[in-house]
Short mmCIF file of C-alpha atoms in Angstrom, two decimals:
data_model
loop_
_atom_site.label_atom_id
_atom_site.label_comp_id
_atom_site.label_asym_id
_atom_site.label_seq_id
_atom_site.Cartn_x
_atom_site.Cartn_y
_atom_site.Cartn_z
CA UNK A 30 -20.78 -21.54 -17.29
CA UNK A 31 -20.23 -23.19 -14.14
CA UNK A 32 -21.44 -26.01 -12.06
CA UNK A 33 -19.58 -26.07 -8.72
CA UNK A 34 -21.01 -25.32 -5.66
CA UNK A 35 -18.40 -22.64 -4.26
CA UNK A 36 -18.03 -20.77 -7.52
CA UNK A 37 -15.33 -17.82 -7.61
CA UNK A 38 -16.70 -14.76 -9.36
CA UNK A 39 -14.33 -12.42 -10.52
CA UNK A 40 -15.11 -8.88 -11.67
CA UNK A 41 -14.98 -7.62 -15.11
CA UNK A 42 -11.81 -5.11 -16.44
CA UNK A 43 -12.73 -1.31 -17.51
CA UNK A 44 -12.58 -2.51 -20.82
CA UNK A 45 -15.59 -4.91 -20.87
CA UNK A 46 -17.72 -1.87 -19.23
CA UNK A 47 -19.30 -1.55 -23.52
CA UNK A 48 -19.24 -5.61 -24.19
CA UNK A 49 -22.75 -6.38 -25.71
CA UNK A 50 -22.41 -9.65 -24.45
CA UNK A 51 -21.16 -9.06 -20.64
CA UNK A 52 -21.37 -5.09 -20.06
CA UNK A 53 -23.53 -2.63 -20.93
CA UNK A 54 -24.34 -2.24 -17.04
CA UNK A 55 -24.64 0.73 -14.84
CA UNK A 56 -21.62 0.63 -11.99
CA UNK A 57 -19.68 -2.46 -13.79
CA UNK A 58 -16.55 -4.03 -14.85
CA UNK A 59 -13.87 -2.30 -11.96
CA UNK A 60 -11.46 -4.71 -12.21
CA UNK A 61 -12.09 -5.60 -8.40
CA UNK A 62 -11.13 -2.29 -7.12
CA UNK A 63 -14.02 -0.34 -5.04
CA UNK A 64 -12.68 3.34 -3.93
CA UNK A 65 -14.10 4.87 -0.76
CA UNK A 66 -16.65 7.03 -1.34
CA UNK A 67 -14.51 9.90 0.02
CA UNK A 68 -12.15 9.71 -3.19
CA UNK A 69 -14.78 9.10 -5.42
CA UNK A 70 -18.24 7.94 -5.35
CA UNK A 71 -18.72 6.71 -8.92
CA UNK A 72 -16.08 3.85 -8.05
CA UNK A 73 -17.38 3.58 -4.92
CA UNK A 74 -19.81 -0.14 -6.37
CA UNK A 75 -19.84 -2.25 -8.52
CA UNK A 76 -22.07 -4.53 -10.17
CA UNK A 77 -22.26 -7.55 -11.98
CA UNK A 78 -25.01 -9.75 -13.46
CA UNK A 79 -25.42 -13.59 -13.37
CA UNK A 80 -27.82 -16.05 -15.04
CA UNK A 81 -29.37 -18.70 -12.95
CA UNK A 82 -30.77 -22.00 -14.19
CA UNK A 83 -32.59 -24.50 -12.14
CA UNK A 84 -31.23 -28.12 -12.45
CA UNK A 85 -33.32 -31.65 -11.30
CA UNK A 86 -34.64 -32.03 -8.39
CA UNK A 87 -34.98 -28.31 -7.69
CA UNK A 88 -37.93 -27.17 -11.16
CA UNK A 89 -39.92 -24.80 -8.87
CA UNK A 90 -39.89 -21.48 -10.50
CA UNK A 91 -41.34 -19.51 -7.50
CA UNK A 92 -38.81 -21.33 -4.79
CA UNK A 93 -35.73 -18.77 -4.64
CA UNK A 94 -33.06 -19.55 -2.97
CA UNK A 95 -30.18 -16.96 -2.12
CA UNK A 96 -26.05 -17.90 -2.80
CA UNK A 97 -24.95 -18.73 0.78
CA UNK A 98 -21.13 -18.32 2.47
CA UNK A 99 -20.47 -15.31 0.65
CA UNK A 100 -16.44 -14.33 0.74
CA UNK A 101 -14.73 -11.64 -0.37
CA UNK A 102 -10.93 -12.21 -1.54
CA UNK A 103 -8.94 -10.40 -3.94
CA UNK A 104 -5.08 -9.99 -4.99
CA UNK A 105 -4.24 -7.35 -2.62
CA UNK A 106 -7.04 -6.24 -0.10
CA UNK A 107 -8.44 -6.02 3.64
CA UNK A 108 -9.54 -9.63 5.06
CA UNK A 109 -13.44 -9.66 5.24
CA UNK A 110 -16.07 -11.93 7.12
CA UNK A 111 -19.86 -12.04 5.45
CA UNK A 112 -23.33 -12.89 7.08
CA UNK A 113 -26.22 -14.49 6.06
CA UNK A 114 -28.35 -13.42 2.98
CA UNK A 115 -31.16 -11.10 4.59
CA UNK A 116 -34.33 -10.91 2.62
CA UNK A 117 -34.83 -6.95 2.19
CA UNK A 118 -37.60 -4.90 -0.36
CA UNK A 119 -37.06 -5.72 -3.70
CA UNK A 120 -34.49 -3.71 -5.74
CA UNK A 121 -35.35 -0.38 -8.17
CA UNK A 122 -33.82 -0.40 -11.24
CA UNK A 123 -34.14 2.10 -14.05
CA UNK A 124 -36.58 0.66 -16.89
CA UNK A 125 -33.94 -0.83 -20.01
CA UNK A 126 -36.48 0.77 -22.57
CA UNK A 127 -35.13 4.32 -21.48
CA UNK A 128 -38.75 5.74 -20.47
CA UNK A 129 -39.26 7.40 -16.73
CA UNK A 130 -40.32 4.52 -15.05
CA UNK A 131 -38.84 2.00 -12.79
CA UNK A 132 -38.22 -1.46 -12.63
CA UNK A 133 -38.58 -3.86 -9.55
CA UNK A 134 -36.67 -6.70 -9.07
CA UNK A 135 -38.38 -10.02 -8.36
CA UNK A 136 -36.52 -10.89 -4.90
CA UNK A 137 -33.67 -9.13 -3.42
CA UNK A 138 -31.26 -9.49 -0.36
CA UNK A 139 -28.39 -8.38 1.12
CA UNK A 140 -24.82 -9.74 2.38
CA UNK A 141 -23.06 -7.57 4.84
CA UNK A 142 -18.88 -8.03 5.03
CA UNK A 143 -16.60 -6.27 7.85
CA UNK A 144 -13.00 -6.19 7.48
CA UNK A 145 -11.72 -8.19 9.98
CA UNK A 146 -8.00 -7.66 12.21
CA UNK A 147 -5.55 -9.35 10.02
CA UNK A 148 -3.91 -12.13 11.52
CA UNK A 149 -0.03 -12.17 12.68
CA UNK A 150 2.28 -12.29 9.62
CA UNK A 151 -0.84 -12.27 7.35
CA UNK A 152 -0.10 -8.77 5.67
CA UNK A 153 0.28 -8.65 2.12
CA UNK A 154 2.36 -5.30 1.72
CA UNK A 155 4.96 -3.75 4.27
CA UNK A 156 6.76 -0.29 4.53
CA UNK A 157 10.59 0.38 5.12
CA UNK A 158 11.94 3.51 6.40
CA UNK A 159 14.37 5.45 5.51
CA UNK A 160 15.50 9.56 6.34
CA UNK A 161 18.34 11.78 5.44
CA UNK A 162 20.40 11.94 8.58
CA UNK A 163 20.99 8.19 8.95
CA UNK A 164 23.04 6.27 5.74
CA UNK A 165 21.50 3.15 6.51
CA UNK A 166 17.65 2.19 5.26
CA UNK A 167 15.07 -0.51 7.42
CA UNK A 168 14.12 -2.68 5.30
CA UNK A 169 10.47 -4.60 5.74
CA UNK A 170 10.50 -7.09 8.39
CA UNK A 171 11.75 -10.62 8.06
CA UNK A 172 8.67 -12.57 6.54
CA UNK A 173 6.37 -9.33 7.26
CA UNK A 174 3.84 -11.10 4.65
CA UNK A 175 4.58 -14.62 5.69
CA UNK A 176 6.87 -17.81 5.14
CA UNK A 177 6.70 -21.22 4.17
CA UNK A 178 8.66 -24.19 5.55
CA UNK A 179 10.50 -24.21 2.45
CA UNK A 180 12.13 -20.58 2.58
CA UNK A 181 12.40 -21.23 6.29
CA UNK A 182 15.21 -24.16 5.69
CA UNK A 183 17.52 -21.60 4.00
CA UNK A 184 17.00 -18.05 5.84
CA UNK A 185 16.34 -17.34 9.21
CA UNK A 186 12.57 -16.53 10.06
CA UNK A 187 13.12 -14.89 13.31
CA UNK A 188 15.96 -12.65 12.23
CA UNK A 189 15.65 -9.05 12.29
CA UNK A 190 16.48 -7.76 8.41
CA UNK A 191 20.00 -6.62 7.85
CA UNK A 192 20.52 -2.80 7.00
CA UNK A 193 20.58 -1.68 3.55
CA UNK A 194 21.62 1.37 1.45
CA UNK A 195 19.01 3.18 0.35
CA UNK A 196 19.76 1.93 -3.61
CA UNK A 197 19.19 -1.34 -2.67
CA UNK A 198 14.93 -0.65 -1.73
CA UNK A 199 15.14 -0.60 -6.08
CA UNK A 200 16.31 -4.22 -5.84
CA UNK A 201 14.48 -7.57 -5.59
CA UNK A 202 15.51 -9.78 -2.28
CA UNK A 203 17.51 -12.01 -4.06
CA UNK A 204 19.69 -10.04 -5.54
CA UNK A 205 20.06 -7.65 -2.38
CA UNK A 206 22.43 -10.29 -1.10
CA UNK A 207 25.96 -9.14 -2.08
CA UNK A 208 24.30 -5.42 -1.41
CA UNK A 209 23.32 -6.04 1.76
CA UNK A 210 27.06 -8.16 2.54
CA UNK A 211 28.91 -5.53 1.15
CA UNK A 212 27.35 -2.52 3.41
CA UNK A 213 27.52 -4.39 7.06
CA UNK A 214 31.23 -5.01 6.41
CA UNK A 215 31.80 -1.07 5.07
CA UNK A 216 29.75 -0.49 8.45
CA UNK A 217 31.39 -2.86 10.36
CA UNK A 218 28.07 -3.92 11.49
CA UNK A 219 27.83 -8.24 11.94
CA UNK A 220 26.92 -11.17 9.37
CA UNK A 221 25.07 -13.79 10.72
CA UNK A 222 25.70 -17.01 9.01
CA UNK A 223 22.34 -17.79 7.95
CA UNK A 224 20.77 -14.68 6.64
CA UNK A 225 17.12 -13.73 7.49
CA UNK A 226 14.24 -14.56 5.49
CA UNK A 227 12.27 -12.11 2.66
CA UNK A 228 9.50 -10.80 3.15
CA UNK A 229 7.57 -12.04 0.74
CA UNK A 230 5.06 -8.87 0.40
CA UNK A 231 3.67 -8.48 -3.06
CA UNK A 232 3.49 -4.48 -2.81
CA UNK A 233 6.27 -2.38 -0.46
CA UNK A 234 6.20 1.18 0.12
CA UNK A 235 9.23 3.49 1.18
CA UNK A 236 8.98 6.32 3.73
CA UNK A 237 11.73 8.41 3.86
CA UNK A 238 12.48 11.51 5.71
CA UNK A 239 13.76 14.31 3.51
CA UNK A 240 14.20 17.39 5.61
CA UNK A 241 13.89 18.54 8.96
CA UNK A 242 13.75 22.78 9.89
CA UNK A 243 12.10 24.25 12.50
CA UNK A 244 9.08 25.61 10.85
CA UNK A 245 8.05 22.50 9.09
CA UNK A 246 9.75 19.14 7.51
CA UNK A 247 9.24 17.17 4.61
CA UNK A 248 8.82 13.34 3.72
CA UNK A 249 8.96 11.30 0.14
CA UNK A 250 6.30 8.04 -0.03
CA UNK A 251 7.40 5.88 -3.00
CA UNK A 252 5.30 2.82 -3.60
CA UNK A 253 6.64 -0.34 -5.11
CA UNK A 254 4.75 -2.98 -7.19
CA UNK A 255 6.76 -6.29 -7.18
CA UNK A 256 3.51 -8.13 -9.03
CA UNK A 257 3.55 -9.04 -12.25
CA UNK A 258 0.18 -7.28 -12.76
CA UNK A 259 -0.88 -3.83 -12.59
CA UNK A 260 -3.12 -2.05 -9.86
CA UNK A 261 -5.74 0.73 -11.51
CA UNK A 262 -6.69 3.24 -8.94
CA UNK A 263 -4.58 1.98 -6.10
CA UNK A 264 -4.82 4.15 -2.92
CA UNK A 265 -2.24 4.56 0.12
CA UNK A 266 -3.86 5.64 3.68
CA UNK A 267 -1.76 6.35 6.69
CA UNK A 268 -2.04 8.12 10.11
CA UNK A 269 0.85 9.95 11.06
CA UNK A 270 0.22 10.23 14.65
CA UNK A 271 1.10 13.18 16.48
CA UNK A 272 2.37 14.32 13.53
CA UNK A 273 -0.78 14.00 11.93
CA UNK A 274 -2.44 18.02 12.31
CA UNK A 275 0.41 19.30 10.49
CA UNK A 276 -0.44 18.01 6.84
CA UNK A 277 0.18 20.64 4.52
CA UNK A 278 0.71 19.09 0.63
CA UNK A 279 0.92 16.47 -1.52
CA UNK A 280 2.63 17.12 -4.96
CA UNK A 281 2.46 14.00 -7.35
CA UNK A 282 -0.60 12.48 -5.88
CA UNK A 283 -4.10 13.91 -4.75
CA UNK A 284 -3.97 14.08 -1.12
CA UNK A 285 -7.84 13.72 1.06
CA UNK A 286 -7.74 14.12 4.73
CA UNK A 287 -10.45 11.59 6.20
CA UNK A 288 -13.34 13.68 8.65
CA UNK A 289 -14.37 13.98 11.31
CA UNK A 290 -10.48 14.03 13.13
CA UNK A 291 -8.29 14.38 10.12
CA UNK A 292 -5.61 12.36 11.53
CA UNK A 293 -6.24 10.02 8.34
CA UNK A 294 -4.86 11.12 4.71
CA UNK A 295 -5.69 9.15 2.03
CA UNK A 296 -3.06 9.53 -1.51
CA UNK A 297 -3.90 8.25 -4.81
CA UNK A 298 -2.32 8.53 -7.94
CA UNK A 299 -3.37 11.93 -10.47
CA UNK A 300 -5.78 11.25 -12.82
CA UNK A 301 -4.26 9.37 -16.15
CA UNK A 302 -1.47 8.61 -13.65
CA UNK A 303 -3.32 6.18 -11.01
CA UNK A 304 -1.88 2.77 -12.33
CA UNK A 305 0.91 1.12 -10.88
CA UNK A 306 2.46 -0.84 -13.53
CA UNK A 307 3.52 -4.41 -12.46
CA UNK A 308 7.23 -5.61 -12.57
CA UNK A 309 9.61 -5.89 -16.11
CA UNK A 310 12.67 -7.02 -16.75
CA UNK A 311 15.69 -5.27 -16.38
CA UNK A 312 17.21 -4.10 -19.76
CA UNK A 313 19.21 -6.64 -19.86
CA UNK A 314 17.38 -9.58 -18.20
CA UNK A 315 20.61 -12.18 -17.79
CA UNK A 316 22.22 -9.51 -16.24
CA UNK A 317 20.03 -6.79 -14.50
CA UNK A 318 17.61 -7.69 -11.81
CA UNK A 319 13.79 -7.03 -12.42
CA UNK A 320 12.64 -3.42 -11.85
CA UNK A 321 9.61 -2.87 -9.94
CA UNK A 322 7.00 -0.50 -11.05
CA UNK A 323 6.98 2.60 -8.87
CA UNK A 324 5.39 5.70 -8.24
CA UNK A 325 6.33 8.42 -5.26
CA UNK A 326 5.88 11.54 -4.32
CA UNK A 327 7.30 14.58 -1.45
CA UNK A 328 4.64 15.26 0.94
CA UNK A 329 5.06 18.44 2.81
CA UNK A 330 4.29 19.39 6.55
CA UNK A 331 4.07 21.71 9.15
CA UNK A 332 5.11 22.13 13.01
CA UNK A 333 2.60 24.77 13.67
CA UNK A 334 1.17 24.55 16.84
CA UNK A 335 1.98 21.17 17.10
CA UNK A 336 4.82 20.83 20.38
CA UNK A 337 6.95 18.98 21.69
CA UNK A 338 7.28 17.65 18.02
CA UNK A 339 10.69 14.93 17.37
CA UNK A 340 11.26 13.76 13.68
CA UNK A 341 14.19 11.93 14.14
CA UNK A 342 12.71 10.47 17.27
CA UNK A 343 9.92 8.97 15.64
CA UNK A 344 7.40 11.50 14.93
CA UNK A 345 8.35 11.77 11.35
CA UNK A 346 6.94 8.46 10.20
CA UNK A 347 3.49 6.89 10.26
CA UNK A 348 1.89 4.92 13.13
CA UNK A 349 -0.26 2.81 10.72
CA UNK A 350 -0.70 2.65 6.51
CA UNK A 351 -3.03 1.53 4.52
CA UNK A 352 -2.75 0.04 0.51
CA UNK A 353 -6.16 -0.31 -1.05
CA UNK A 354 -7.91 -0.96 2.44
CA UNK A 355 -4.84 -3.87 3.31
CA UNK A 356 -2.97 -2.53 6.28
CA UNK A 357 0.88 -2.86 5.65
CA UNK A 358 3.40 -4.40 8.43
CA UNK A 359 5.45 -1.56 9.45
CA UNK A 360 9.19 -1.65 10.63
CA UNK A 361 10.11 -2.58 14.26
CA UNK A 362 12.61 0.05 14.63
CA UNK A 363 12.80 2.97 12.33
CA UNK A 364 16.55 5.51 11.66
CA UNK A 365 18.21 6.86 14.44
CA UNK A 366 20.07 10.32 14.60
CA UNK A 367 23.42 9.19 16.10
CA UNK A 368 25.47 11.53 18.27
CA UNK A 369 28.43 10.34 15.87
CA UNK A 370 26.31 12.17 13.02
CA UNK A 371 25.77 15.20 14.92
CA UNK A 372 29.84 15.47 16.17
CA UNK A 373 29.98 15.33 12.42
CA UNK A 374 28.68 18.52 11.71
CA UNK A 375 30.66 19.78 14.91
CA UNK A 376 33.36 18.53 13.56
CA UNK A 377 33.06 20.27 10.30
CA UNK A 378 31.59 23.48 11.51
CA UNK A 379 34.81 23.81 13.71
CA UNK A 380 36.94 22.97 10.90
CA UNK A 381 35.20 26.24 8.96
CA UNK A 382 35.73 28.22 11.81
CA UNK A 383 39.70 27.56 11.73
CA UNK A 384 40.23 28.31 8.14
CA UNK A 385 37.94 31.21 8.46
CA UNK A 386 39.53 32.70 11.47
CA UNK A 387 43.35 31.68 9.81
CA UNK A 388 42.32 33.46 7.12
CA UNK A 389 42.14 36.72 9.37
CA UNK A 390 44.87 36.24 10.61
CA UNK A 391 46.82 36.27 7.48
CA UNK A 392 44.58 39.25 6.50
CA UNK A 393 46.14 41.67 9.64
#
């Protein structure tokens, strides 16, 4: 029951969907999750049911009057802006007796909502990149999901986000700290004195470049749940750019490329695996950081007739992503192949070639 004139309704969980009290309705209890209809049209509404009473002044039975301001907010999703109530033809519904005949509803309208451009700093999940030829990861940026005046008097706000090693993407931010010292100095990369903010994102996903040949090259998305709750049927959607045709496979996740242009491919977990638990405790919690519930997978793709193609140069990681419809800050710089890596290999190659040809030469 409730009396206040901006009420917050909140759907149902799965497990209500059979409640004799509050179930027992076609299309309900999702938890607040709505799937495009792409990935599956049976979670693609959802329904609830209210009752209504009439209080002093307002007695007249036949005067209907429609909830106005209608807003759409959840824990993680797009930012939406709602019209007006429009009076359309009244609703059909399926007769509750069970016999072939339908039901009308007394009055019925409609509320239209369009995700809006999210505002600067206003995302709610990030990515950080990562690939194979460079030691260092890119963390999210410095308050990609926001920051307060308070965190603001300790950290730097307008800092770029110190490198990491890829090991410390499985840690929270505060307890990347000595991580994050101890790599600049092995780098000999500098400290500033006050370090840069967090970024305060509720859900961060990792892109990391795996491999690179010439016929094709491979990438691992692993998706982190710093929450203490749980997502059900989370989705990740991301355009890869020019990169984009060349989509072969997805191998822990169900993989949809979005029509008419494809460029869009839309991952969700397998079926009995689509929840992303919420963060535990370490094992042992005065001593090990919390540990994120996570979920990744390899993703596979080709360079078939696709030219002029660069995966270290930036081809090899997405121009926008998606998590459940929120779209995700992305990093302002992403890993470099330095020419110091690639004398490496020189280096080593020629060092082969020595022994190799020594060897000969003690051979004759």
């Amino acid at each position: 029951m409730n009396c206040q004139k901006k009420p917050a309704i909140s759907d149902l969980p799965p497990d209500k969907k059979d409640d004799e009290v509050v179930g027992k309705l076609p299309f309900c209890c999702k938890n607040g999750t709505l799937l495009p209809p792409l990935m599956d049209p049976s979670k693609a509404r959802s329904m609830f049911q209210l009752q209504v009473f009439k209080l002093p002044p307002d007695l007249n039975r036949t005067a209907l009057h429609p909830p106005q301001n209608w807003k759409i907010d959840g824990i993680l999703n797009p930012q939406y802006k709602c019209g007006p109530p429009v009076r359309v033809d009244p609703s059909q519904f399926p007769d509750p007796s069970g016999l072939l005949a339908i039901t009308y509803a007394i009055a019925s309208w409609q509320v239209v909502c369009n995700i809006t451009k999210p505002k600067a700093q206003a995302s709610r999940c990030c990515v950080s990149f990562s690939a194979f030829y460079n030691n260092s990861a890119v963390p999210c940026n410095t308050c990609a999901c926001g920051c307060n005046d308070i965190d603001t008097d300790t950290c730097d706000a307008h800092r770029n986000p110190l490198l990491l090693p890829p090991d410390a993407l499985l840690v929270p931010f505060d307890n990347r700290t000595l991580k994050a010292r101890a790599w600049a100095k092995q780098n000999h990369m500098p400290v500033p004195k006050k370090l840069p903010c967090p970024d305060n994102c509720g859900v961060s996903i990792n892109w990391h470049v795996s491999t690179d040949y010439k016929n094709g090259w491979t990438a691992r998305l692993t998706v982190f749940n710093w929450r203490n709750f749980a997502f059900e049927d989370w989705f990740v959607a991301m355009d890869m750019g020019k990169a984009s045709p060349g989509y072969e496979n997805v191998y822990s996740f169900n993989g949809t490329r979005v029509p008419p242009n494809n460029r869009t491919v839309i991952f969700q977990g397998l079926r009995d695996m689509n929840y992303l638990v919420g963060q535990v405790n370490g094992t042992n919690p005065l001593r090990d950081p919390p540990v994120p519930g996570k979920q990744q997978s390899v993703i596979s793709f080709s360079k078939k007739n696709i030219k002029g193609l660069n995966i270290p140069g930036g081809d090899g990681f997405p121009t926008r992503l998606f998590f459940n419809g929120e779209e995700c800050a992305l990093p302002k710089h992403f890993p470099k192949k330095s020419s110091g890596h690639r004398r490496g290999i020189s280096v080593f190659m020629s060092l082969v070639f020595a022994t190799v040809a020594a060897f000969a030469l003690m051979m004759d």
